[in-house]
Amino acid sequence: MAQVQAQPIALYYWPTPNGWKISIMLEECGLPYEVKLINIGKGDQFKPDFLAISPNNKMPAIVDPEGPDGAPISVFESGAILQYLGRKTGRFYPANERQRVEVEQWLFWQMGGLGPMAGQAHHFRIYAPEKVPYAIERYTNEVHRLYGVMNKRLADRDYLAGDYSIADMACVGWCKLWERQGIKIEEFPHFKAWLERVMERPAVKRGLAVNAEERASVDIAKDKDVQAILFGQRART
C-alpha cells in the first residue's frame, strides 16, 4: 500500500505543458501539494532560491518533505519528477521491468522528441519576431510525423504503454495544443480518440486547471520584455 503523505509537496510551477505534467500526476495520485508559482514571464526562474532547487532555471520542480527514508528531497526535470512520484506512490509507473520499459520508452520519446519539437513549432509559428518559412515547415512537419507515430501506436491500445501511465501524462499537455502546432487532428483518428480519453479524466481536468488564469497574464507573442526573458538567455556566471 502506498504511504500516506502527511506534509504537502511543494510544486514549483507555471501553467505550461511541462508544468501540467506534474499537477496532473499529483492530482492522479491524490497527493497533497502546494503551488509555488514561478512566473516565467517575470524571470522568477532565475532567482537564487529557485536555482538551488532547479539549477537549469526551468520549472517544474518539487520539494518533497517526506522523501526517501523520510528526509526531504528536491527533484527537477519533469520526466524525473514523474518517475520519482511513480516510484513513491506505486502508481502509473509499474514495478514489473518489462512493463516499466514500455512506459519509459514513451516517456523519453516525449522528453526528447514531442516536447522539444512542439515547443519549436510554437516558437516559430507564434512567438518568433519574424516568420522563418523553413523553420516553420521544419518543426510543423516533425510534429506531424510524431503524431503519426502516436496514431499508429494507439491503433490497437487505449494508452501509449497499454495501461494509463506517466507517459500519457507527459504527452497530453503538449498534444492538446495541436492547433497551435499547425496540425489537423482529423488526420490522426486514434490520436484524437486517445486525447479525448485522457482529457476526460477528472484528475487531468483538475491538473490542467491549476492556476489556469495565470497563463493568460503572460503575453509571450506580443510582450518584448517577456520574450527577452524567455528567449534571450545565455550562460550566467
Short mmCIF file of C-alpha atoms in Angstrom, two decimals:
data_model
loop_
_atom_site.label_atom_id
_atom_site.label_comp_id
_atom_site.label_asym_id
_atom_site.label_seq_id
_atom_site.Cartn_x
_atom_site.Cartn_y
_atom_site.Cartn_z
CA MET A 1 0.00 0.00 0.00
CA ALA A 2 1.30 3.45 -0.88
CA GLN A 3 2.40 5.57 2.03
CA VAL A 4 0.19 8.35 3.37
CA GLN A 5 1.64 11.78 2.67
CA ALA A 6 1.18 13.98 5.75
CA GLN A 7 3.04 17.09 4.60
CA PRO A 8 2.30 18.68 1.22
CA ILE A 9 4.75 18.52 -1.63
CA ALA A 10 5.88 21.94 -2.84
CA LEU A 11 5.24 22.24 -6.57
CA TYR A 12 7.25 24.97 -8.31
CA TYR A 13 5.03 25.56 -11.28
CA TRP A 14 3.68 27.68 -14.10
CA PRO A 15 0.71 26.54 -16.24
CA THR A 16 2.56 25.23 -19.30
CA PRO A 17 2.72 21.77 -20.89
CA ASN A 18 5.68 20.83 -18.69
CA GLY A 19 4.08 22.19 -15.54
CA TRP A 20 0.84 20.37 -16.29
CA LYS A 21 2.62 17.02 -16.29
CA ILE A 22 3.25 17.32 -12.57
CA SER A 23 -0.01 18.94 -11.47
CA ILE A 24 -1.81 16.10 -13.30
CA MET A 25 0.33 13.41 -11.65
CA LEU A 26 -0.16 14.90 -8.20
CA GLU A 27 -3.91 15.01 -8.77
CA GLU A 28 -3.98 11.46 -10.14
CA CYS A 29 -2.11 10.18 -7.09
CA GLY A 30 -4.16 12.19 -4.62
CA LEU A 31 -1.02 13.62 -3.03
CA PRO A 32 -1.32 16.85 -1.04
CA TYR A 33 0.64 19.69 -2.61
CA GLU A 34 1.01 23.43 -2.50
CA VAL A 35 1.76 25.50 -5.57
CA LYS A 36 4.74 27.83 -5.60
CA LEU A 37 4.18 29.93 -8.70
CA ILE A 38 7.25 30.56 -10.85
CA ASN A 39 6.26 33.39 -13.17
CA ILE A 40 8.47 32.63 -16.14
CA GLY A 41 7.47 35.90 -17.82
CA LYS A 42 8.93 37.89 -14.92
CA GLY A 43 12.09 35.83 -14.54
CA ASP A 44 11.26 34.01 -11.30
CA GLN A 45 13.12 31.00 -12.67
CA PHE A 46 16.42 32.86 -12.29
CA LYS A 47 16.05 33.70 -8.59
CA PRO A 48 18.74 32.12 -6.39
CA ASP A 49 16.29 30.27 -4.13
CA PHE A 50 14.73 28.55 -7.14
CA LEU A 51 18.09 27.80 -8.76
CA ALA A 52 19.05 25.94 -5.59
CA ILE A 53 16.23 23.53 -6.43
CA SER A 54 16.33 23.65 -10.24
CA PRO A 55 19.85 24.52 -11.48
CA ASN A 56 18.69 24.51 -15.11
CA ASN A 57 16.44 27.51 -14.28
CA LYS A 58 13.40 25.71 -15.63
CA MET A 59 10.19 24.73 -13.93
CA PRO A 60 8.63 22.44 -12.85
CA ALA A 61 10.43 21.26 -9.76
CA ILE A 62 9.25 19.77 -6.49
CA VAL A 63 10.38 19.59 -2.90
CA ASP A 64 9.03 16.56 -1.10
CA PRO A 65 9.39 16.96 2.67
CA GLU A 66 8.80 13.22 3.04
CA GLY A 67 11.37 11.89 0.59
CA PRO A 68 13.42 8.68 0.76
CA ASP A 69 13.94 7.49 4.33
CA GLY A 70 11.70 10.33 5.48
CA ALA A 71 14.24 13.03 4.58
CA PRO A 72 13.33 15.93 2.29
CA ILE A 73 14.31 15.77 -1.39
CA SER A 74 14.12 18.18 -4.31
CA VAL A 75 13.67 17.00 -7.88
CA PHE A 76 13.87 18.96 -11.12
CA GLU A 77 13.12 17.97 -14.74
CA SER A 78 9.54 16.90 -15.42
CA GLY A 79 10.36 13.35 -16.52
CA ALA A 80 12.45 12.70 -13.42
CA ILE A 81 9.66 14.09 -11.23
CA LEU A 82 7.10 11.80 -12.85
CA GLN A 83 9.33 8.79 -12.28
CA TYR A 84 10.01 9.79 -8.68
CA LEU A 85 6.31 10.23 -7.88
CA GLY A 86 5.52 6.98 -9.66
CA ARG A 87 8.06 5.08 -7.53
CA LYS A 88 6.94 6.87 -4.37
CA THR A 89 3.27 6.02 -4.79
CA GLY A 90 3.48 2.80 -6.79
CA ARG A 91 1.04 4.27 -9.29
CA PHE A 92 1.15 4.84 -13.07
CA TYR A 93 4.76 3.57 -13.26
CA PRO A 94 4.82 -0.22 -12.97
CA ALA A 95 7.36 -2.13 -10.92
CA ASN A 96 7.47 -5.00 -13.42
CA GLU A 97 10.57 -4.40 -15.53
CA ARG A 98 9.04 -5.28 -18.89
CA GLN A 99 6.06 -3.01 -18.26
CA ARG A 100 8.30 -0.28 -16.88
CA VAL A 101 10.41 -0.31 -20.04
CA GLU A 102 7.25 0.22 -22.09
CA VAL A 103 6.41 3.30 -20.04
CA GLU A 104 9.96 4.65 -20.09
CA GLN A 105 10.28 4.34 -23.87
CA TRP A 106 7.29 6.59 -24.40
CA LEU A 107 8.18 8.93 -21.55
CA PHE A 108 11.61 9.59 -23.05
CA TRP A 109 10.10 9.78 -26.53
CA GLN A 110 8.09 12.70 -25.22
CA MET A 111 11.01 14.28 -23.35
CA GLY A 112 13.44 14.03 -26.24
CA GLY A 113 11.08 14.41 -29.19
CA LEU A 114 7.50 15.53 -28.84
CA GLY A 115 8.07 18.26 -26.26
CA PRO A 116 11.11 19.91 -27.87
CA MET A 117 9.69 19.70 -31.39
CA ALA A 118 6.26 21.01 -30.41
CA GLY A 119 7.97 23.77 -28.45
CA GLN A 120 9.96 24.81 -31.52
CA ALA A 121 6.79 24.71 -33.60
CA HIS A 122 5.13 27.05 -31.10
CA HIS A 123 8.14 29.35 -31.18
CA PHE A 124 8.47 29.74 -34.92
CA ARG A 125 4.75 29.70 -35.69
CA ILE A 126 3.69 32.11 -32.92
CA TYR A 127 6.48 33.80 -30.99
CA ALA A 128 9.38 34.45 -33.36
CA PRO A 129 9.70 38.18 -34.19
CA GLU A 130 9.97 37.32 -37.88
CA LYS A 131 8.48 34.47 -39.85
CA VAL A 132 11.08 31.97 -40.99
CA PRO A 133 9.35 29.69 -43.52
CA TYR A 134 11.99 26.98 -43.38
CA ALA A 135 11.81 26.74 -39.57
CA ILE A 136 8.00 26.77 -39.56
CA GLU A 137 7.88 23.98 -42.12
CA ARG A 138 10.66 22.01 -40.44
CA TYR A 139 9.06 21.87 -36.99
CA THR A 140 5.46 21.63 -38.16
CA ASN A 141 6.43 18.63 -40.27
CA GLU A 142 8.28 16.99 -37.40
CA VAL A 143 5.32 17.37 -35.03
CA HIS A 144 3.12 15.93 -37.78
CA ARG A 145 5.48 12.95 -38.04
CA LEU A 146 5.45 12.43 -34.27
CA TYR A 147 1.66 12.50 -34.13
CA GLY A 148 1.71 9.90 -36.88
CA VAL A 149 3.90 7.73 -34.65
CA MET A 150 1.40 8.15 -31.80
CA ASN A 151 -1.53 7.44 -34.08
CA LYS A 152 -0.05 4.10 -35.18
CA ARG A 153 0.86 3.18 -31.63
CA LEU A 154 -2.66 3.89 -30.40
CA ALA A 155 -4.41 1.95 -33.17
CA ASP A 156 -4.66 -1.17 -31.02
CA ARG A 157 -4.47 0.14 -27.45
CA ASP A 158 -6.07 2.83 -25.33
CA TYR A 159 -2.85 4.29 -23.92
CA LEU A 160 0.75 4.59 -25.02
CA ALA A 161 2.15 1.86 -22.77
CA GLY A 162 -1.01 -0.25 -22.57
CA ASP A 163 -2.35 0.95 -19.22
CA TYR A 164 -2.67 4.65 -18.45
CA SER A 165 0.70 5.87 -17.16
CA ILE A 166 3.08 8.76 -16.66
CA ALA A 167 3.84 8.53 -20.39
CA ASP A 168 0.32 9.68 -21.22
CA MET A 169 0.52 12.44 -18.60
CA ALA A 170 3.77 13.66 -20.13
CA CYS A 171 2.21 13.96 -23.58
CA VAL A 172 -1.29 15.29 -23.02
CA GLY A 173 -0.38 18.91 -22.25
CA TRP A 174 1.57 19.25 -25.48
CA CYS A 175 -0.94 17.30 -27.54
CA LYS A 176 -3.93 19.38 -26.50
CA LEU A 177 -2.25 22.35 -28.23
CA TRP A 178 -2.27 20.63 -31.64
CA GLU A 179 -3.92 23.62 -33.35
CA ARG A 180 -1.03 25.89 -32.38
CA GLN A 181 1.30 23.36 -33.97
CA GLY A 182 -0.46 23.56 -37.34
CA ILE A 183 -1.90 20.05 -37.10
CA LYS A 184 -5.22 18.81 -38.48
CA ILE A 185 -6.32 16.37 -35.81
CA GLU A 186 -8.74 14.58 -38.16
CA GLU A 187 -5.71 13.07 -39.90
CA PHE A 188 -4.98 11.10 -36.72
CA PRO A 189 -8.17 9.39 -35.50
CA HIS A 190 -6.51 7.10 -32.94
CA PHE A 191 -4.51 10.02 -31.54
CA LYS A 192 -7.72 12.07 -31.38
CA ALA A 193 -9.57 9.34 -29.50
CA TRP A 194 -6.67 8.99 -27.05
CA LEU A 195 -6.60 12.74 -26.44
CA GLU A 196 -10.32 12.84 -25.75
CA ARG A 197 -9.99 9.80 -23.46
CA VAL A 198 -7.21 11.34 -21.40
CA MET A 199 -8.75 14.80 -21.28
CA GLU A 200 -11.95 13.33 -19.80
CA ARG A 201 -10.15 12.03 -16.71
CA PRO A 202 -11.20 14.09 -13.67
CA ALA A 203 -7.65 14.35 -12.34
CA VAL A 204 -6.41 15.57 -15.72
CA LYS A 205 -9.07 18.26 -15.73
CA ARG A 206 -8.05 19.32 -12.23
CA GLY A 207 -4.37 19.29 -13.09
CA LEU A 208 -4.88 21.45 -16.17
CA ALA A 209 -6.99 23.89 -14.15
CA VAL A 210 -4.27 24.66 -11.58
CA ASN A 211 -3.71 28.43 -11.75
CA ALA A 212 -5.04 28.39 -15.32
CA GLU A 213 -5.91 32.08 -15.10
CA GLU A 214 -2.22 32.94 -14.74
CA ARG A 215 -1.46 31.59 -18.22
CA ALA A 216 -3.35 34.48 -19.85
CA SER A 217 -1.42 37.02 -17.80
CA VAL A 218 1.76 36.47 -19.82
CA ASP A 219 1.53 37.54 -23.47
CA ILE A 220 4.57 35.85 -24.95
CA ALA A 221 3.56 36.67 -28.52
CA LYS A 222 3.45 40.45 -28.02
CA ASP A 223 5.42 41.39 -24.90
CA LYS A 224 9.03 42.10 -25.90
CA ASP A 225 10.22 42.10 -22.27
CA VAL A 226 8.79 38.63 -21.75
CA GLN A 227 10.40 37.44 -24.98
CA ALA A 228 13.77 38.78 -23.83
CA ILE A 229 13.46 36.81 -20.58
CA LEU A 230 12.33 33.58 -22.22
CA PHE A 231 14.29 33.59 -25.46
CA GLY A 232 17.33 35.81 -24.93
CA GLN A 233 19.20 33.98 -22.19
CA ARG A 234 22.84 32.98 -22.36
CA ALA A 235 25.02 31.29 -19.77
CA ARG A 236 25.21 33.05 -16.42
CA THR A 237 28.36 33.07 -14.35
#
